[in-house]
């Protein structure tokens, strides 16, 4: 194995020529690329990962089925995040959820914001913790069955939430609701990453993360209105149950299995037809051009060697062993890219949840008294997410194609996408500080600032304008971190991606739980300036982890090559 010391002793030219996992030949030097992303029009583009002739290979699925997988997994992400945020904007209406109003005397059983915030915190915690068993089980039994179990749990316990007759019962149901939504940010992006080639994956992941992110804001916008309307707060859970139930049915009918041993299939291809590629290469590094892809059945939809529609909906035979599938969860933490994405995404997502909670708390109090309208603050997050989605969708794949065309070797590197998140980390770090200042200094007419882009010289309007802009800033950053970060892990670590994403999600759950659980009491006692000032400091520290990966990422991948290629525990 190339040690870290050896990797950092290599000359710059030696590093450029190296091809560790994640470095791919995308184009022939000087090739002009077609930007449509389909079929033979590419000519000089090389397919990565290399497709096999195995009928079970998810890369050989018809393109329309890949789009269906993308939309199903994006919808799973949508309802998972919406199931949390829909509660945050309903909190002002839930203070009387289980209260009793005797004919004489004060009401009994009123709940405070501090009492209610555990409804968000426990769900966030279990969305991370549940992956510690779901992902290993999916490596043994397959992705499809675990996704279906997750959706079924989300549906059942959303119904339980809606029918809960006490706060304790509701809190218990939220624990299991979090378990049901856990795989939306681990197995779901892994499934998307397994069906698209690397030159398509950036845009596909941008669509997935857009759907994942907007769930948090759509839920936040409608939750307050549903809870404050004639239907009452229980309907925020009925809505979640209906949508997740419908998604379970669609996934059962249309979601194929994507767990596939590509290295074994490519080795079999080499053995049966040695002329298709150089046998001296590792199976995972077999190079296939689109003009040569007819050999692999991917050049034309009529000749793709794929399962029939009904066959693809079956469940694979469980792999042997059990305990060994839990080992990669720990081994995945060795990869520097995993640690970077873990810290960046943890800070930003925890900020979004904390802001949704604290924002509802601030805007429901004087001088605002928004009541059911507190969810409107999420419009700012929706704007930030849409801007971030466009930014990522238009640039992420364009950057790697452009870099490949300019490279002497036609290489693409996972680090090339990281430059997209540099400016947004600056904005996302400044955002909590601005939010804390705006929330600490409320004004009677500050709601005017919700009209994002409205220019006002009034001090009172500008205060909430900055609060709104802050949310746009952070949500713009979340979109980039999730999309670019997920892509970096999938490109760099291949078959380890699901386990790496489990580490990311689990740590994010711990941070999200801690920040959300204490933010309500902290804001009540100290205001918003102190907690969100500290959150901004932590986000700044987390952002520093980007620097070594951006500058030395390829050397780090050279040093960890043998770890990535060691699939004994997968």
CSV table of N, CA, C and O in Angstrom, one decimal, residues 3 29 55 88 103 146 149 151 226 260 293 351 434:
chain,number,residue,atom,x,y,z
A,3,UNK,N,1.9,4.4,1.3
A,3,UNK,CA,1.7,5.1,2.6
A,3,UNK,C,1.4,6.5,2.4
A,3,UNK,O,1.6,7.1,1.4
A,29,UNK,N,-8.1,12.9,-25.4
A,29,UNK,CA,-7.6,14.3,-25.5
A,29,UNK,C,-8.0,14.9,-26.7
A,29,UNK,O,-7.9,14.4,-27.8
A,55,UNK,N,-26.9,-9.4,-16.7
A,55,UNK,CA,-28.3,-8.9,-16.8
A,55,UNK,C,-28.7,-8.2,-15.5
A,55,UNK,O,-29.7,-7.4,-15.6
A,88,UNK,N,-42.1,21.4,12.9
A,88,UNK,CA,-41.5,22.6,13.5
A,88,UNK,C,-42.3,23.8,13.3
A,88,UNK,O,-42.4,24.6,14.2
A,103,UNK,N,-63.9,23.5,33.3
A,103,UNK,CA,-64.8,24.6,33.3
A,103,UNK,C,-64.4,25.7,34.2
A,103,UNK,O,-64.7,26.9,34.0
A,146,UNK,N,-34.7,-3.3,2.1
A,146,UNK,CA,-34.6,-2.4,3.2
A,146,UNK,C,-35.3,-1.0,3.0
A,146,UNK,O,-35.9,-0.5,3.9
A,149,UNK,N,-38.9,-1.7,3.6
A,149,UNK,CA,-39.2,-1.8,5.1
A,149,UNK,C,-39.2,-0.4,5.7
A,149,UNK,O,-40.0,-0.1,6.5
A,151,UNK,N,-39.9,2.5,4.3
A,151,UNK,CA,-41.1,3.2,3.9
A,151,UNK,C,-42.3,2.7,4.6
A,151,UNK,O,-43.2,3.5,5.0
A,226,UNK,N,-51.7,23.9,8.2
A,226,UNK,CA,-52.6,22.7,8.5
A,226,UNK,C,-52.9,22.6,9.9
A,226,UNK,O,-54.1,22.4,10.3
A,260,UNK,N,-25.0,-4.8,-6.5
A,260,UNK,CA,-24.4,-5.6,-7.5
A,260,UNK,C,-22.9,-5.6,-7.3
A,260,UNK,O,-22.3,-4.6,-7.1
A,293,UNK,N,-19.2,0.4,-26.5
A,293,UNK,CA,-20.1,-0.1,-25.4
A,293,UNK,C,-21.1,-1.1,-26.0
A,293,UNK,O,-21.8,-1.8,-25.2
A,351,UNK,N,-28.0,23.2,11.4
A,351,UNK,CA,-28.4,24.7,11.4
A,351,UNK,C,-29.8,24.8,10.9
A,351,UNK,O,-30.6,25.6,11.4
A,434,UNK,N,-25.6,36.2,11.5
A,434,UNK,CA,-26.6,37.2,11.0
A,434,UNK,C,-28.0,36.9,11.6
A,434,UNK,O,-28.7,37.7,12.1
